[in-house]
Coordinates of C-alpha atoms and ligand atoms in Angstrom, one line a residue:
M20 CA 41.4 -32.6 48.5
P21 CA 39.2 -32.3 45.4
R22 CA 40.2 -29.6 42.9
R23 CA 37.9 -26.6 43.3
F24 CA 36.3 -24.3 40.7
D25 CA 33.9 -21.5 41.4
V26 CA 31.6 -23.1 38.7
V27 CA 31.4 -26.5 37.2
V28 CA 29.3 -26.9 34.0
V29 CA 28.2 -30.4 33.0
G30 CA 27.9 -30.6 29.2
G31 CA 29.7 -29.3 26.2
G32 CA 26.9 -28.1 23.8
N33 CA 25.6 -24.6 23.2
A34 CA 23.8 -24.2 26.6
A35 CA 26.8 -25.3 28.5
L36 CA 29.4 -23.2 26.7
C37 CA 27.1 -20.1 27.0
A38 CA 26.9 -20.8 30.7
A39 CA 30.7 -21.3 30.9
L40 CA 31.4 -18.1 29.0
S41 CA 28.9 -16.0 31.2
A42 CA 30.3 -17.4 34.4
S43 CA 33.7 -16.7 33.3
E44 CA 32.7 -13.1 32.3
A45 CA 31.4 -12.7 35.8
G46 CA 35.0 -13.5 37.1
A47 CA 34.5 -17.2 38.0
S48 CA 36.9 -20.0 37.5
V49 CA 35.1 -22.5 35.3
L50 CA 35.5 -26.3 34.6
V51 CA 33.4 -27.9 31.8
L52 CA 32.9 -31.5 32.0
E53 CA 32.1 -33.0 28.5
K54 CA 31.2 -36.7 28.4
A55 CA 32.2 -36.9 24.7
P56 CA 35.7 -37.2 23.5
E57 CA 37.1 -34.0 21.9
A58 CA 36.5 -35.4 18.3
E59 CA 32.6 -35.8 19.1
R60 CA 32.3 -32.7 21.3
G61 CA 29.4 -30.3 21.2
G62 CA 26.3 -32.5 21.8
N63 CA 23.3 -32.0 19.6
T64 CA 24.5 -28.4 18.9
T65 CA 27.3 -29.8 16.6
F66 CA 24.5 -31.5 14.5
T67 CA 22.5 -28.4 14.0
A68 CA 22.4 -26.1 11.0
G69 CA 22.7 -23.3 13.7
A70 CA 19.5 -21.6 12.9
M71 CA 18.4 -19.3 15.7
R72 CA 15.0 -17.7 16.2
V73 CA 15.4 -14.1 17.4
V74 CA 13.2 -11.2 17.8
Y75 CA 14.0 -8.1 15.5
R76 CA 12.2 -4.9 14.7
D77 CA 13.5 -4.4 11.3
A78 CA 16.4 -4.7 8.8
E79 CA 18.6 -2.4 11.1
D80 CA 18.4 -5.0 13.9
I81 CA 19.5 -7.7 11.4
Y82 CA 22.4 -5.4 10.2
S83 CA 23.6 -5.1 13.9
L84 CA 23.7 -8.9 14.1
V85 CA 25.2 -9.2 10.6
P86 CA 27.3 -6.2 10.2
D87 CA 29.1 -7.6 7.2
L88 CA 26.2 -7.7 4.8
T89 CA 27.0 -6.1 1.5
A90 CA 25.0 -3.2 0.0
E91 CA 23.8 -5.7 -2.7
E92 CA 22.6 -8.2 -0.2
K93 CA 20.7 -5.6 1.7
E94 CA 19.2 -4.4 -1.6
M95 CA 17.9 -7.7 -2.7
T96 CA 16.5 -8.8 0.6
D97 CA 13.2 -8.1 2.5
F98 CA 13.9 -9.1 6.1
G99 CA 10.5 -8.0 7.4
S100 CA 10.4 -8.1 11.1
Y101 CA 9.7 -10.6 13.8
D102 CA 8.5 -8.8 17.0
E103 CA 8.1 -10.0 20.5
G104 CA 4.3 -10.5 20.0
Q105 CA 4.9 -12.8 17.0
F106 CA 7.4 -15.0 19.1
F107 CA 4.9 -15.2 22.0
D108 CA 2.1 -16.1 19.7
D109 CA 4.1 -18.7 18.0
M110 CA 5.2 -20.3 21.4
A111 CA 1.6 -20.2 22.6
R112 CA 0.1 -21.6 19.4
I113 CA 2.7 -24.2 18.7
T114 CA 2.8 -25.5 22.3
E115 CA -1.1 -25.5 22.7
S116 CA -0.7 -22.7 25.2
R117 CA 1.2 -24.9 27.7
A118 CA 4.8 -23.3 27.5
D119 CA 5.6 -21.8 30.9
A120 CA 4.7 -18.2 30.6
D121 CA 7.6 -16.9 32.7
L122 CA 10.3 -18.9 31.0
T123 CA 8.8 -18.1 27.6
E124 CA 9.0 -14.3 28.6
V125 CA 12.5 -14.5 29.2
L126 CA 13.3 -16.5 26.1
V127 CA 11.4 -14.1 23.9
T128 CA 12.5 -10.7 25.5
R129 CA 16.1 -11.7 25.8
S130 CA 16.6 -13.4 22.4
F131 CA 18.1 -10.4 20.6
S132 CA 20.4 -9.1 23.5
T133 CA 21.7 -12.8 23.8
L134 CA 22.5 -13.1 20.2
S135 CA 24.3 -9.7 20.5
W136 CA 26.3 -11.0 23.4
M137 CA 27.1 -14.1 21.4
R138 CA 28.3 -12.0 18.6
S139 CA 30.6 -10.1 21.1
K140 CA 32.1 -13.5 21.8
G141 CA 33.0 -14.2 18.2
V142 CA 29.9 -16.1 16.9
R143 CA 29.1 -14.8 13.5
F144 CA 25.5 -14.8 12.0
L145 CA 24.2 -15.0 8.5
P146 CA 20.8 -14.7 6.9
I147 CA 19.5 -18.2 6.0
Y148 CA 19.1 -17.4 2.3
G149 CA 19.1 -21.1 1.2
R150 CA 16.4 -22.4 3.5
Q151 CA 14.2 -19.7 4.8
A152 CA 13.7 -17.4 1.9
F153 CA 12.4 -17.8 -1.7
K154 CA 13.4 -15.3 -4.4
V155 CA 10.1 -13.7 -5.8
D156 CA 10.3 -10.8 -8.2
G157 CA 14.0 -10.5 -7.8
K158 CA 13.9 -10.1 -4.0
F159 CA 14.5 -12.7 -1.2
T160 CA 11.6 -12.6 1.3
F161 CA 12.0 -14.3 4.7
W162 CA 9.1 -16.3 6.2
G163 CA 8.3 -18.2 9.3
G164 CA 10.2 -16.0 11.8
L165 CA 13.5 -17.8 11.2
T166 CA 16.0 -15.5 9.5
L167 CA 19.6 -16.1 10.9
E168 CA 22.0 -19.0 11.3
V169 CA 25.5 -19.3 12.8
S170 CA 28.3 -19.1 10.2
G171 CA 29.6 -22.7 9.8
G172 CA 26.3 -24.1 11.2
G173 CA 26.5 -26.2 14.4
P174 CA 30.2 -27.0 14.1
G175 CA 30.8 -23.3 13.6
L176 CA 28.9 -22.5 16.7
V177 CA 30.8 -25.0 18.9
E178 CA 34.0 -23.9 17.5
A179 CA 33.4 -20.2 18.2
L180 CA 32.0 -20.7 21.7
T181 CA 34.9 -23.2 22.6
S182 CA 37.6 -20.8 21.3
A183 CA 36.0 -18.0 23.3
A184 CA 35.8 -20.1 26.4
I185 CA 39.4 -21.3 26.2
K186 CA 40.5 -17.7 25.6
D187 CA 38.7 -16.7 28.8
G188 CA 40.7 -19.4 30.8
V189 CA 37.8 -21.9 31.0
E190 CA 39.0 -25.5 31.4
I191 CA 37.4 -28.1 29.3
S192 CA 37.7 -31.8 30.3
Y193 CA 36.6 -34.1 27.4
G194 CA 35.8 -37.8 28.0
S195 CA 34.5 -36.8 31.4
R196 CA 31.0 -38.2 32.3
A197 CA 29.3 -36.5 35.3
L198 CA 27.9 -39.2 37.6
E199 CA 26.3 -37.4 40.5
L200 CA 26.1 -34.1 42.4
V201 CA 27.9 -33.7 45.7
M202 CA 25.7 -32.1 48.3
D203 CA 26.1 -30.9 51.9
D204 CA 23.2 -30.4 54.1
T205 CA 22.1 -27.3 52.4
Q206 CA 23.4 -27.1 48.8
V207 CA 25.2 -28.6 45.9
V208 CA 29.0 -28.3 46.5
G209 CA 30.5 -30.4 43.7
V210 CA 30.4 -33.0 41.0
R211 CA 31.6 -36.6 40.9
F212 CA 32.6 -37.7 37.4
R213 CA 34.4 -40.6 35.6
K214 CA 37.3 -39.9 33.3
D215 CA 39.9 -42.5 32.1
N216 CA 38.1 -45.1 34.1
K217 CA 38.8 -43.2 37.3
V218 CA 36.1 -41.5 39.4
T219 CA 37.1 -38.1 40.6
E220 CA 35.3 -35.4 42.7
V221 CA 35.6 -31.7 42.0
S222 CA 34.2 -29.1 44.4
A223 CA 32.3 -26.0 43.0
G224 CA 30.5 -23.0 44.4
G225 CA 27.8 -23.4 41.8
V226 CA 27.0 -26.2 39.3
V227 CA 25.2 -25.7 35.9
L228 CA 23.7 -28.9 34.3
A229 CA 23.5 -28.6 30.6
A230 CA 23.7 -32.2 29.6
G231 CA 20.8 -32.6 27.1
G232 CA 17.7 -34.6 27.0
F233 CA 17.2 -38.4 26.9
Q234 CA 16.6 -39.2 23.3
S235 CA 19.6 -41.3 22.9
N236 CA 18.5 -43.6 25.7
T237 CA 16.5 -46.3 23.9
E238 CA 15.0 -47.7 27.2
W239 CA 13.9 -44.2 28.5
R240 CA 12.3 -43.5 25.0
A241 CA 10.2 -46.6 25.2
R242 CA 9.5 -45.9 28.8
Y243 CA 8.4 -42.2 28.6
L244 CA 7.5 -41.5 25.0
G245 CA 5.7 -44.8 24.5
P246 CA 5.6 -47.9 22.1
N247 CA 7.8 -47.9 19.1
W248 CA 9.7 -44.9 20.1
D249 CA 12.6 -47.5 20.6
L250 CA 12.5 -47.8 17.0
A251 CA 13.1 -44.2 16.1
K252 CA 16.4 -43.0 14.7
V253 CA 18.3 -40.5 16.7
R254 CA 19.2 -37.4 14.7
G255 CA 22.1 -36.1 16.9
T256 CA 24.6 -37.1 19.5
R257 CA 24.6 -40.5 21.1
F258 CA 25.7 -39.0 24.4
N259 CA 22.4 -37.4 25.5
T260 CA 21.1 -40.3 27.6
G261 CA 19.4 -38.4 30.3
D262 CA 22.4 -38.3 32.7
G263 CA 21.9 -34.6 33.7
I264 CA 18.2 -35.2 34.4
S265 CA 18.9 -38.3 36.3
M266 CA 21.6 -36.5 38.5
A267 CA 19.1 -33.7 39.1
L268 CA 16.2 -36.0 40.0
Q269 CA 18.4 -37.8 42.6
A270 CA 19.0 -34.3 44.1
N271 CA 15.1 -34.1 44.5
A272 CA 14.7 -31.8 41.4
M273 CA 11.1 -31.6 40.3
P274 CA 10.3 -33.4 37.0
W275 CA 8.7 -30.9 34.7
G276 CA 7.2 -30.5 31.3
H277 CA 6.1 -32.8 28.6
W278 CA 7.7 -36.1 29.5
S279 CA 5.9 -38.0 26.7
G280 CA 6.6 -35.4 24.2
C281 CA 9.6 -34.8 21.9
H282 CA 10.7 -33.1 18.7
A283 CA 10.9 -35.5 15.9
V284 CA 10.9 -35.1 12.1
G285 CA 10.8 -37.0 8.8
W286 CA 14.4 -38.5 8.5
E287 CA 16.1 -40.5 5.7
M288 CA 14.7 -44.1 6.1
N289 CA 18.1 -45.8 5.9
A290 CA 20.0 -43.4 8.2
P291 CA 22.2 -44.9 10.9
P292 CA 20.8 -45.2 14.5
F293 CA 22.5 -42.0 15.7
G294 CA 23.6 -38.9 13.9
D295 CA 26.6 -38.9 11.5
L296 CA 28.6 -35.8 11.7
R297 CA 29.7 -36.2 8.0
I298 CA 26.1 -35.8 7.0
G299 CA 24.9 -33.3 9.8
D300 CA 21.3 -32.6 9.5
S301 CA 21.1 -33.5 5.8
Y302 CA 19.2 -36.8 6.5
Q303 CA 16.2 -34.5 7.3
K304 CA 13.7 -34.1 4.4
H305 CA 11.9 -30.8 5.0
S306 CA 10.4 -29.9 1.6
Y307 CA 7.3 -32.0 2.3
P308 CA 4.9 -29.0 2.2
F309 CA 5.4 -29.2 -1.6
S310 CA 4.8 -33.0 -1.6
I311 CA 2.2 -35.5 -0.9
M312 CA 3.3 -38.1 1.9
V313 CA 1.9 -41.6 1.5
N314 CA 2.2 -44.6 3.8
A315 CA 2.3 -48.4 3.2
H316 CA -1.3 -48.3 2.4
G317 CA -0.8 -45.8 -0.3
K318 CA -2.8 -43.2 1.7
R319 CA -2.0 -39.7 2.9
F320 CA -2.0 -39.2 6.6
V321 CA -1.2 -35.6 7.4
D322 CA -1.9 -32.1 6.0
E323 CA 1.5 -31.5 4.4
G324 CA 0.7 -27.9 3.9
A325 CA -1.1 -27.1 7.3
D326 CA 1.6 -24.4 8.0
F327 CA 5.2 -23.2 7.2
R328 CA 7.5 -26.3 7.7
N329 CA 8.9 -24.5 10.7
Y330 CA 5.8 -25.0 12.5
T331 CA 5.0 -28.5 11.5
Y332 CA 8.2 -30.4 10.9
A333 CA 8.8 -31.1 14.6
K334 CA 5.7 -33.1 15.1
Y335 CA 5.4 -34.9 11.9
G336 CA 8.1 -37.4 12.9
R337 CA 5.6 -38.6 15.4
E338 CA 3.0 -39.1 12.7
I339 CA 5.4 -41.0 10.5
L340 CA 6.4 -43.3 13.4
A341 CA 2.7 -44.2 13.8
Q342 CA 2.3 -45.4 10.3
P343 CA 2.7 -49.2 9.4
G344 CA 6.3 -50.1 9.1
Q345 CA 7.2 -46.6 10.6
F346 CA 7.9 -45.1 7.2
A347 CA 6.4 -42.8 4.5
W348 CA 7.3 -41.7 0.9
Q349 CA 7.3 -37.9 0.0
V350 CA 6.2 -37.6 -3.7
Y351 CA 7.1 -34.7 -5.9
D352 CA 6.4 -33.8 -9.5
A353 CA 8.4 -31.8 -11.9
K354 CA 6.7 -28.5 -11.1
V355 CA 8.3 -28.3 -7.6
I356 CA 11.6 -30.3 -7.8
H357 CA 13.5 -27.0 -8.2
L358 CA 12.2 -26.0 -4.8
L359 CA 13.6 -28.9 -2.9
R360 CA 16.1 -28.1 -0.3
D361 CA 19.8 -29.0 -0.7
E362 CA 19.4 -32.0 1.7
Y363 CA 17.6 -33.7 -1.1
R364 CA 20.8 -33.7 -3.3
I365 CA 23.1 -35.7 -1.0
R366 CA 24.1 -39.2 -2.1
E367 CA 22.7 -40.9 1.1
V368 CA 19.0 -40.7 0.1
T369 CA 16.5 -43.4 -0.6
K370 CA 15.1 -42.0 -3.8
V371 CA 13.1 -43.3 -6.8
S372 CA 12.3 -41.5 -10.0
A373 CA 10.2 -42.2 -13.0
D374 CA 8.8 -40.5 -16.0
T375 CA 5.2 -41.5 -15.3
I376 CA 3.2 -41.8 -12.1
E377 CA 2.5 -45.5 -12.8
G378 CA 6.2 -46.1 -13.1
L379 CA 6.8 -44.3 -9.8
A380 CA 4.1 -46.3 -8.1
A381 CA 5.8 -49.6 -9.1
K382 CA 9.0 -48.3 -7.4
L383 CA 7.8 -47.2 -4.1
D384 CA 9.0 -50.0 -1.9
G385 CA 6.5 -51.3 0.6
V386 CA 3.5 -49.4 -0.8
D387 CA 0.2 -50.6 -2.2
A388 CA 0.7 -49.2 -5.7
A389 CA -3.0 -49.5 -6.8
A390 CA -4.1 -47.6 -3.7
F391 CA -1.3 -45.0 -4.1
L392 CA -2.5 -44.4 -7.7
R393 CA -6.1 -43.8 -6.5
T394 CA -4.8 -41.4 -3.8
V395 CA -3.0 -39.3 -6.4
A396 CA -6.1 -39.2 -8.8
D397 CA -8.4 -38.2 -5.9
Y398 CA -5.9 -35.6 -4.7
N399 CA -5.3 -34.1 -8.2
D400 CA -9.2 -33.8 -8.6
S401 CA -9.4 -32.0 -5.3
V402 CA -6.7 -29.3 -5.9
G403 CA -8.2 -25.8 -6.4
T404 CA -6.0 -24.1 -9.1
D405 CA -7.8 -20.8 -9.1
V406 CA -5.4 -19.5 -6.2
P407 CA -1.9 -19.0 -7.4
F408 CA 1.0 -21.1 -5.9
N409 CA 3.3 -18.9 -3.8
P410 CA 5.8 -20.7 -1.6
N411 CA 6.8 -17.6 0.4
I412 CA 3.4 -17.1 2.0
K413 CA 0.7 -19.4 3.2
D414 CA -0.9 -19.3 -0.2
G415 CA -4.3 -20.9 0.6
R416 CA -4.1 -23.0 -2.4
R417 CA -5.9 -26.0 -1.1
T418 CA -7.7 -29.2 -1.7
S419 CA -11.3 -29.6 -1.1
G420 CA -13.4 -32.7 -0.2
L421 CA -10.5 -34.9 1.1
D422 CA -10.7 -36.6 4.5
V423 CA -7.1 -35.5 5.0
P424 CA -6.8 -31.9 3.5
K425 CA -3.8 -30.1 2.1
S426 CA -4.3 -26.4 3.2
N427 CA -1.5 -24.5 1.3
W428 CA 0.8 -25.1 -1.6
A429 CA -1.5 -27.8 -3.1
N430 CA -0.2 -28.5 -6.6
T431 CA -1.5 -31.4 -8.8
I432 CA 1.0 -34.3 -9.1
D433 CA 0.8 -34.9 -12.8
Q434 CA 3.9 -33.6 -14.6
G435 CA 7.0 -36.1 -14.9
P436 CA 9.6 -36.7 -14.0
F437 CA 8.4 -37.7 -10.6
E438 CA 10.7 -38.2 -7.6
A439 CA 9.9 -39.9 -4.2
Y440 CA 12.0 -40.1 -1.0
A441 CA 11.6 -42.5 1.8
V442 CA 11.5 -41.2 5.3
T443 CA 11.1 -42.6 8.8
C444 CA 11.1 -40.9 12.4
G445 CA 14.2 -39.2 13.4
I446 CA 14.0 -37.9 17.1
T447 CA 15.8 -34.6 17.7
F448 CA 15.3 -34.1 21.5
T449 CA 13.0 -34.8 24.3
F450 CA 10.7 -32.1 25.9
G451 CA 10.5 -33.4 29.4
G452 CA 13.1 -32.5 32.0
I453 CA 13.5 -30.8 35.3
R454 CA 12.0 -27.5 36.6
I455 CA 14.0 -24.2 36.7
N456 CA 12.9 -20.6 37.5
T457 CA 13.6 -17.6 35.5
D458 CA 17.0 -17.3 37.3
A459 CA 17.7 -20.9 35.7
A460 CA 17.8 -22.2 39.3
V461 CA 16.7 -25.8 39.7
I462 CA 13.4 -26.2 41.7
D463 CA 12.9 -29.1 44.0
C464 CA 9.9 -31.4 44.6
E465 CA 8.9 -29.0 47.6
E466 CA 9.0 -26.1 45.1
N467 CA 12.2 -24.6 46.8
V468 CA 15.4 -23.7 45.0
I469 CA 18.1 -26.2 45.3
A470 CA 20.9 -23.9 46.4
G471 CA 24.0 -23.8 44.0
L472 CA 22.3 -25.8 41.2
Y473 CA 21.4 -24.3 37.8
A474 CA 20.2 -25.9 34.5
C475 CA 19.6 -25.0 31.0
G476 CA 19.0 -26.3 27.4
E477 CA 17.4 -29.4 26.4
M478 CA 17.3 -30.9 29.8
V479 CA 14.9 -28.3 31.1
G480 CA 11.3 -29.1 31.0
G481 CA 8.3 -26.6 30.6
V482 CA 9.3 -24.8 27.5
F483 CA 8.2 -27.0 24.7
Y484 CA 5.1 -29.0 24.4
F485 CA 3.7 -31.2 21.5
N486 CA 5.6 -29.2 18.9
Y487 CA 8.3 -26.5 18.6
P488 CA 9.0 -23.3 16.5
G489 CA 12.1 -24.0 14.4
G490 CA 15.3 -22.4 15.7
S491 CA 14.1 -21.9 19.4
G492 CA 16.2 -24.7 20.9
L493 CA 19.6 -23.0 20.4
T494 CA 18.1 -19.6 21.5
N495 CA 16.6 -21.2 24.6
G496 CA 20.0 -22.8 25.5
S497 CA 21.8 -19.5 24.9
V498 CA 19.4 -17.3 26.8
F499 CA 19.2 -19.6 29.9
G500 CA 22.7 -20.7 29.6
R501 CA 23.9 -17.2 30.0
I502 CA 21.6 -16.6 32.9
A503 CA 22.7 -19.9 34.5
G504 CA 26.4 -19.1 34.3
A505 CA 26.0 -15.7 35.7
N506 CA 23.9 -16.8 38.7
A507 CA 26.2 -19.9 39.3
A508 CA 29.1 -17.4 39.6
T509 CA 27.2 -15.3 41.9
S510 CA 26.3 -18.4 44.0
A511 CA 30.1 -19.3 44.1
R512 CA 30.9 -15.8 45.5
K513 CA 28.5 -16.4 48.3
T514 CA 29.9 -19.8 49.1
P515 CA 33.6 -19.6 50.1
P516 CA 35.7 -22.8 49.6
A517 CA 35.3 -25.3 52.4
Ligands
FAD628 C1 20.2 -32.7 13.5 C2 19.8 -31.6 14.4 C3 19.5 -30.4 13.9 C4 19.0 -29.3 14.7 N1 18.9 -28.1 14.2 C5 18.6 -27.0 15.1 C6 18.7 -25.6 14.5 O1 19.0 -25.4 13.4 N2 18.3 -24.7 15.4 C7 17.9 -24.9 16.7 O2 17.6 -24.0 17.4 N3 18.0 -26.1 17.2 C8 18.4 -27.3 16.4 N4 18.4 -28.5 16.9 C9 18.1 -28.7 18.3 C10 19.3 -28.3 19.1 O3 20.4 -29.2 18.8 C11 19.2 -28.3 20.6 O4 18.1 -27.6 21.0 C12 20.4 -27.6 21.2 O5 21.6 -27.9 20.6 C13 20.5 -28.2 22.6 O6 21.7 -27.7 23.3 P1 22.1 -28.2 24.7 O7 23.3 -27.5 25.0 O8 21.0 -28.2 25.6 O9 22.4 -29.8 24.4 P2 23.6 -30.5 23.5 O10 24.2 -29.5 22.6 O11 23.1 -31.8 23.2 O12 24.7 -30.6 24.7 C14 24.6 -31.6 25.7 C15 25.9 -32.0 26.1 O13 25.8 -32.8 27.4 C16 26.9 -33.7 27.2 N5 26.6 -34.8 28.3 C17 25.6 -35.7 28.2 N6 25.7 -36.4 29.4 C18 26.8 -36.0 30.0 C19 27.4 -36.3 31.4 N7 26.9 -37.3 32.1 N8 28.5 -35.6 31.7 C20 29.0 -34.6 31.0 N9 28.5 -34.3 29.8 C21 27.3 -34.9 29.4 C22 26.9 -34.2 25.8 O14 28.0 -34.9 25.4 C23 26.7 -32.9 25.1 O15 28.0 -32.2 24.9 C24 18.8 -29.6 16.1 C25 19.1 -30.8 16.5 C26 19.6 -31.8 15.8 C27 19.8 -33.2 16.4

């Protein structure tokens, strides 16, 4: 007889662990099947900085999520607010109005209560002073709707959720790769998985799939995202190869969302093929709004200052992949080097510097130096310096007359020393997946609910298209993970053991 749990959760990242905690809170016995060995547990979640987008009305809401802020920190910070309307608008604008309205409503309206719930489980939040706020006139001002991160980043989040789950009696089986769903005539009743070269079946009253996207599957990348996506570097875990999606599709789940779309960023050119936990997300290079980015032809190819980096970074990886040789150089002059994020100061960077722009041009590997110098000269001539530079707002300091404009934060590149950093495309996660409803129940190809089957996190389609507002992936996984876990527990109560 297979072992029986009320709820089996497939995956060991943020969405899975939130589902496990929620199911357990509802009184269910829970087994988590995590494909990775314990040393590599936690999926993409472990690789994150732990930034989470959340609705808050005012500083008081932030204080309730971060109760240990000192009086001095409160005094020196302008948190502003980020209301439901702003989160909705960001989702609509960034996804070109394609995000599923019902799922988005749940994501937005439950974001604050879900982070409060996570806090009650032992997750600690902190303001993202280092990356999401600049100090102007003695005060930190937050921008771009992204204010909080988890203490300890992604590893801190996985540790906090795992500890809470174990404390609640959740059983976690590492090195356990789920292979397929077990179904009877009417519903999902278990999972078949492989551990230690042995295939085992576990029976369940409800199953939650939270096994991530397919970004680590080279063949699926080329198949669904298109030519050259097989050449992208993977920013996170090597274990997200589309298994959960595949298992659900075999059970007739409806494919949904932007299957040819993904989240991809500018990433250290010589990074390894998959994420490296020693480095975490520091291979990303996200200060490009203060740079110009040039390709092998010495030409600019995107508006680096189109918007705050939170709203452009996830789509610019695709633009870099489309350049000859799939690389670009970000070029900075001395005026802005102090603004570079901490990820620029790690040892594992492909960086060149020079006192003169001609000297820098000669060092940009793979770039037409003469064309690059013409680009810089034309760019410098086009910068309107009458508008003051302000990194905290979209300052409107822009170029005029260029084919590829720079719409904000346009500074001339004329003051040495100069620095340049080489980047390629790093894929974060895929947008396509399977369809769920607002109960996180999986919908089949005939638009019926598949009884006993729930899904959450990266492997769900329909939430993100084209682009992505920074920090919403974790919030999405937490909100729907919590819902999926509770509903799987309810499903288990309705399904007595066979
Ligand atoms: C470098 C980097 C930085 C990021 N920074 C942020 C950030 O700051 N904020 C933010 O909101 N988002 C960020 N993201 C995106 C974020 O990681 C994801 O949105 C989120 O972690 C997805 O959570 P998940 O639980 O759906 O997937 P994951 O955390 O990837 O978990 C999926 C799990 O499924 C397991 N699995 C896969 N196949 C099987 C199988 N067959 N059987 C059993 N288990 C299986 C995997 O081992 C893994 O544990 C970042 C991503 C990366 C890579």
